[in-house]
């Protein structure tokens, strides 16, 4: 509404609220935004390392723990931070109150550990804001159909923030983290990575899905569907200004807002990969179904696939899964050995997937060949390849991860010179 007060969601990740000093600094930042005349809703993650610690407790008790209890345990990390930040804000004279997911309520399905958002009733939060009180909502958590606590998967506070921004019709969702924006690749491994002022939802979605963990994949999909403007920025350094019109971070936007179109926008890598090769299978129709059908029934997510046929009437099927799915994939394949009649099953989890992403690929050829040439010049062997409309991915030995990302970053002209 013209003339109305801007409404901003501010989300702070784990390192941004990593200790009491950091929480005080975050409170100052929220106060500044409020003093600049904005209505503010805050979403927080657990303090850095806290979720890992809580997950570790569950694993230490049992490999196959009850996912409902896991959720009630890991959700506590965010509850602590929301209370602490509310106190820090009150100390600065800013009225504030913490909200757990179930109090909002943030409703989800019952897929404990990786629940999907259902509906969010923003009425109570808007009522709180109308009274001048800053709501500090615990990210990552919700409540399932049976009233039990759920969590949204690792990195899920980003998704909480975007969903809350949509629910309260916020003008923007600011994701504060430990880097000052979205870069052409992970700035922690490529010092020449360049900060992007803007990136399309589609490209960010693809980058996140292939390993750029700066935003949780689901949060980007949700922002795209709901038209939420997302900005990624640093909670550690001050940007130029906290005022409209001059944004310090990187914005995720629609394609028509991007002026400078590039062939390749970004490069991501994922170490959470494992390769399986089912070797010397009698080559006949129905093999793919006999292998991938049971894997899908066992809830194993298969990503890249290549089939290579030998001259002797046998064929090899090589594919990748996440490292966590590997044990389940192995036991499933062992159970279908007689039906598939393969001779050997080989696995390797010392691999990394490297992906280049850009909407420019739709209209220009040559991206994949540049990737293959660049890697061959460094003597890096490509084990598996997969492509989509705006992405090319390759699987290589893990030891080459950094070398490959740096070489490709240079080859596509992305280096900050
Ligand atoms: P938070 O705890 O704030 O949610 P995360 O660790 O989940 O933060 O995400 C921020 C990290 O994402 C950065 O520290 C950076 O190493 C990593 N990252 C990976 N790819 C990119 C990219 N393209 N641009 C910026 N950061 C990236
Ligand atoms: N604390 C949760 C995690 O570490 C959620 C988040 O930080 O977004 O995965
Ligand atoms: Mg994160």
PDB file of C-alpha atoms in Angstrom, residues 29 33 172 174 176 179-183 195-197 231-234 237-251:
ATOM      1  CA  UNK A  29      20.584  -4.142  13.988  1.00  0.00           C
ATOM      2  CA  UNK A  33      15.715  -1.130  11.161  1.00  0.00           C
ATOM      3  CA  UNK A 172      11.106  -7.980   1.689  1.00  0.00           C
ATOM      4  CA  UNK A 174      16.299 -10.139   4.472  1.00  0.00           C
ATOM      5  CA  UNK A 176      21.413 -12.111   7.320  1.00  0.00           C
ATOM      6  CA  UNK A 179      28.833 -13.450   3.872  1.00  0.00           C
ATOM      7  CA  UNK A 180      27.631 -10.157   2.430  1.00  0.00           C
ATOM      8  CA  UNK A 181      25.645 -11.590  -0.452  1.00  0.00           C
ATOM      9  CA  UNK A 182      25.270 -14.280  -3.081  1.00  0.00           C
ATOM     10  CA  UNK A 183      28.497 -14.832  -4.985  1.00  0.00           C
ATOM     11  CA  UNK A 195      29.253 -10.678  -5.479  1.00  0.00           C
ATOM     12  CA  UNK A 196      26.064 -10.634  -7.533  1.00  0.00           C
ATOM     13  CA  UNK A 197      23.826  -7.622  -7.109  1.00  0.00           C
ATOM     14  CA  UNK A 231      17.906 -10.223  -0.010  1.00  0.00           C
ATOM     15  CA  UNK A 232      21.035 -11.987   1.313  1.00  0.00           C
ATOM     16  CA  UNK A 233      23.358  -9.767   3.352  1.00  0.00           C
ATOM     17  CA  UNK A 234      25.892  -9.788   6.173  1.00  0.00           C
ATOM     18  CA  UNK A 237      29.570  -5.815   8.362  1.00  0.00           C
ATOM     19  CA  UNK A 238      27.422  -2.766   7.818  1.00  0.00           C
ATOM     20  CA  UNK A 239      26.209  -2.261   4.296  1.00  0.00           C
ATOM     21  CA  UNK A 240      25.970   1.225   2.791  1.00  0.00           C
ATOM     22  CA  UNK A 241      22.587   1.938   4.385  1.00  0.00           C
ATOM     23  CA  UNK A 242      19.541   0.315   5.890  1.00  0.00           C
ATOM     24  CA  UNK A 243      17.184   2.388   3.807  1.00  0.00           C
ATOM     25  CA  UNK A 244      14.996   1.567   0.833  1.00  0.00           C
ATOM     26  CA  UNK A 245      16.512   2.046  -2.585  1.00  0.00           C
ATOM     27  CA  UNK A 246      20.076   1.264  -1.608  1.00  0.00           C
ATOM     28  CA  UNK A 247      20.345  -2.362  -0.683  1.00  0.00           C
ATOM     29  CA  UNK A 248      23.686  -3.635   0.598  1.00  0.00           C
ATOM     30  CA  UNK A 249      23.274  -7.332  -0.219  1.00  0.00           C
ATOM     31  CA  UNK A 250      22.220  -9.515  -3.165  1.00  0.00           C
ATOM     32  CA  UNK A 251      18.609  -9.650  -4.346  1.00  0.00           C
TER      33      UNK A 251
END
